[in-house]
Amino acid sequence: HVQLVESGGGSVQAGGSLRLSCATSGVTIADTCMGWFRQAPGKAREGVASIYARGGTTNYAPLVRGRFTISQDNAKNTVYLQMNNLEPEDSAMYYCAAPSNGEIWCPLRPHRTYKYSGQGTQVTVS
């Protein structure tokens, strides 16, 4: 049974930082592509970053590249999204997502290609 639980969201001023966490169970994150998405009110869910740790690959949406960093701690079964220099346009609900366990295809793939997602954590930048 796969579970993904996001945390770390909050309200910050523009230019500030947050680190989001995605605690996982039921998925071997070292061997599985993991992704972060976000959805603002009235907008479609968009990919933010993806990581395939065993392959050493990360991918970022152009709007966040250079400001956000995706990483993971395999021993803690946790995926992180470090967000620096936040902008009001980054305000959204942030979700992590996992495909089927062991799936390694890992571009910045659409959310519909993932099988599991958490409940999200809200980020508000003012």
PDB file of N, CA and C in Angstrom, residues 33 48-52 57-61 64-65 70 106-109:
ATOM      1  N   CYS A  33      11.024   6.800 -10.093  1.00  0.00           N
ATOM      2  CA  CYS A  33      10.892   8.227 -10.391  1.00  0.00           C
ATOM      3  C   CYS A  33       9.878   8.854  -9.445  1.00  0.00           C
ATOM      4  N   VAL A  48       6.597  20.357 -11.392  1.00  0.00           N
ATOM      5  CA  VAL A  48       7.604  21.261 -10.857  1.00  0.00           C
ATOM      6  C   VAL A  48       8.989  20.642 -10.979  1.00  0.00           C
ATOM      7  N   ALA A  49       9.112  19.389 -10.538  1.00  0.00           N
ATOM      8  CA  ALA A  49      10.414  18.730 -10.562  1.00  0.00           C
ATOM      9  C   ALA A  49      10.218  17.228 -10.490  1.00  0.00           C
ATOM     10  N   SER A  50      11.210  16.505 -10.974  1.00  0.00           N
ATOM     11  CA  SER A  50      11.198  15.049 -10.872  1.00  0.00           C
ATOM     12  C   SER A  50      12.604  14.569 -10.578  1.00  0.00           C
ATOM     13  N   ILE A  51      12.695  13.370  -9.987  1.00  0.00           N
ATOM     14  CA  ILE A  51      13.989  12.814  -9.635  1.00  0.00           C
ATOM     15  C   ILE A  51      13.962  11.298  -9.767  1.00  0.00           C
ATOM     16  N   TYR A  52      15.028  10.772 -10.361  1.00  0.00           N
ATOM     17  CA  TYR A  52      15.276   9.345 -10.344  1.00  0.00           C
ATOM     18  C   TYR A  52      16.650   9.180  -9.739  1.00  0.00           C
ATOM     19  N   THR A  57      19.300  11.500 -12.064  1.00  0.00           N
ATOM     20  CA  THR A  57      18.668  12.498 -12.920  1.00  0.00           C
ATOM     21  C   THR A  57      17.648  13.319 -12.152  1.00  0.00           C
ATOM     22  N   THR A  58      17.642  14.600 -12.451  1.00  0.00           N
ATOM     23  CA  THR A  58      16.623  15.513 -11.954  1.00  0.00           C
ATOM     24  C   THR A  58      16.163  16.382 -13.110  1.00  0.00           C
ATOM     25  N   ASN A  59      14.922  16.791 -13.058  1.00  0.00           N
ATOM     26  CA  ASN A  59      14.370  17.670 -14.069  1.00  0.00           C
ATOM     27  C   ASN A  59      13.504  18.731 -13.398  1.00  0.00           C
ATOM     28  N   TYR A  60      13.505  19.921 -13.980  1.00  0.00           N
ATOM     29  CA  TYR A  60      12.785  21.040 -13.392  1.00  0.00           C
ATOM     30  C   TYR A  60      11.982  21.774 -14.457  1.00  0.00           C
ATOM     31  N   ALA A  61      10.858  22.316 -14.029  1.00  0.00           N
ATOM     32  CA  ALA A  61      10.119  23.230 -14.891  1.00  0.00           C
ATOM     33  C   ALA A  61      10.935  24.506 -15.074  1.00  0.00           C
ATOM     34  N   VAL A  64      11.007  27.264 -12.352  1.00  0.00           N
ATOM     35  CA  VAL A  64      11.590  27.044 -11.024  1.00  0.00           C
ATOM     36  C   VAL A  64      13.060  26.679 -11.080  1.00  0.00           C
ATOM     37  N   ARG A  65      13.567  26.401 -12.289  1.00  0.00           N
ATOM     38  CA  ARG A  65      14.957  25.965 -12.404  1.00  0.00           C
ATOM     39  C   ARG A  65      15.885  27.047 -11.863  1.00  0.00           C
ATOM     40  N   ILE A  70      15.161  19.449  -5.990  1.00  0.00           N
ATOM     41  CA  ILE A  70      14.542  18.210  -5.545  1.00  0.00           C
ATOM     42  C   ILE A  70      15.636  17.261  -5.090  1.00  0.00           C
ATOM     43  N   CYS A 106      11.656   9.134 -16.272  1.00  0.00           N
ATOM     44  CA  CYS A 106      11.619  10.267 -15.361  1.00  0.00           C
ATOM     45  C   CYS A 106      11.935  11.621 -15.991  1.00  0.00           C
ATOM     46  N   PRO A 107      11.290  11.954 -17.092  1.00  0.00           N
ATOM     47  CA  PRO A 107      11.340  13.347 -17.509  1.00  0.00           C
ATOM     48  C   PRO A 107      10.384  14.134 -16.614  1.00  0.00           C
ATOM     49  N   LEU A 108      10.127  15.376 -16.934  1.00  0.00           N
ATOM     50  CA  LEU A 108       9.097  16.117 -16.201  1.00  0.00           C
ATOM     51  C   LEU A 108       7.750  15.664 -16.773  1.00  0.00           C
ATOM     52  N   ARG A 109       7.312  14.500 -16.376  1.00  0.00           N
ATOM     53  CA  ARG A 109       6.177  13.821 -16.975  1.00  0.00           C
ATOM     54  C   ARG A 109       4.867  14.371 -16.425  1.00  0.00           C
TER      55      ARG A 109
END
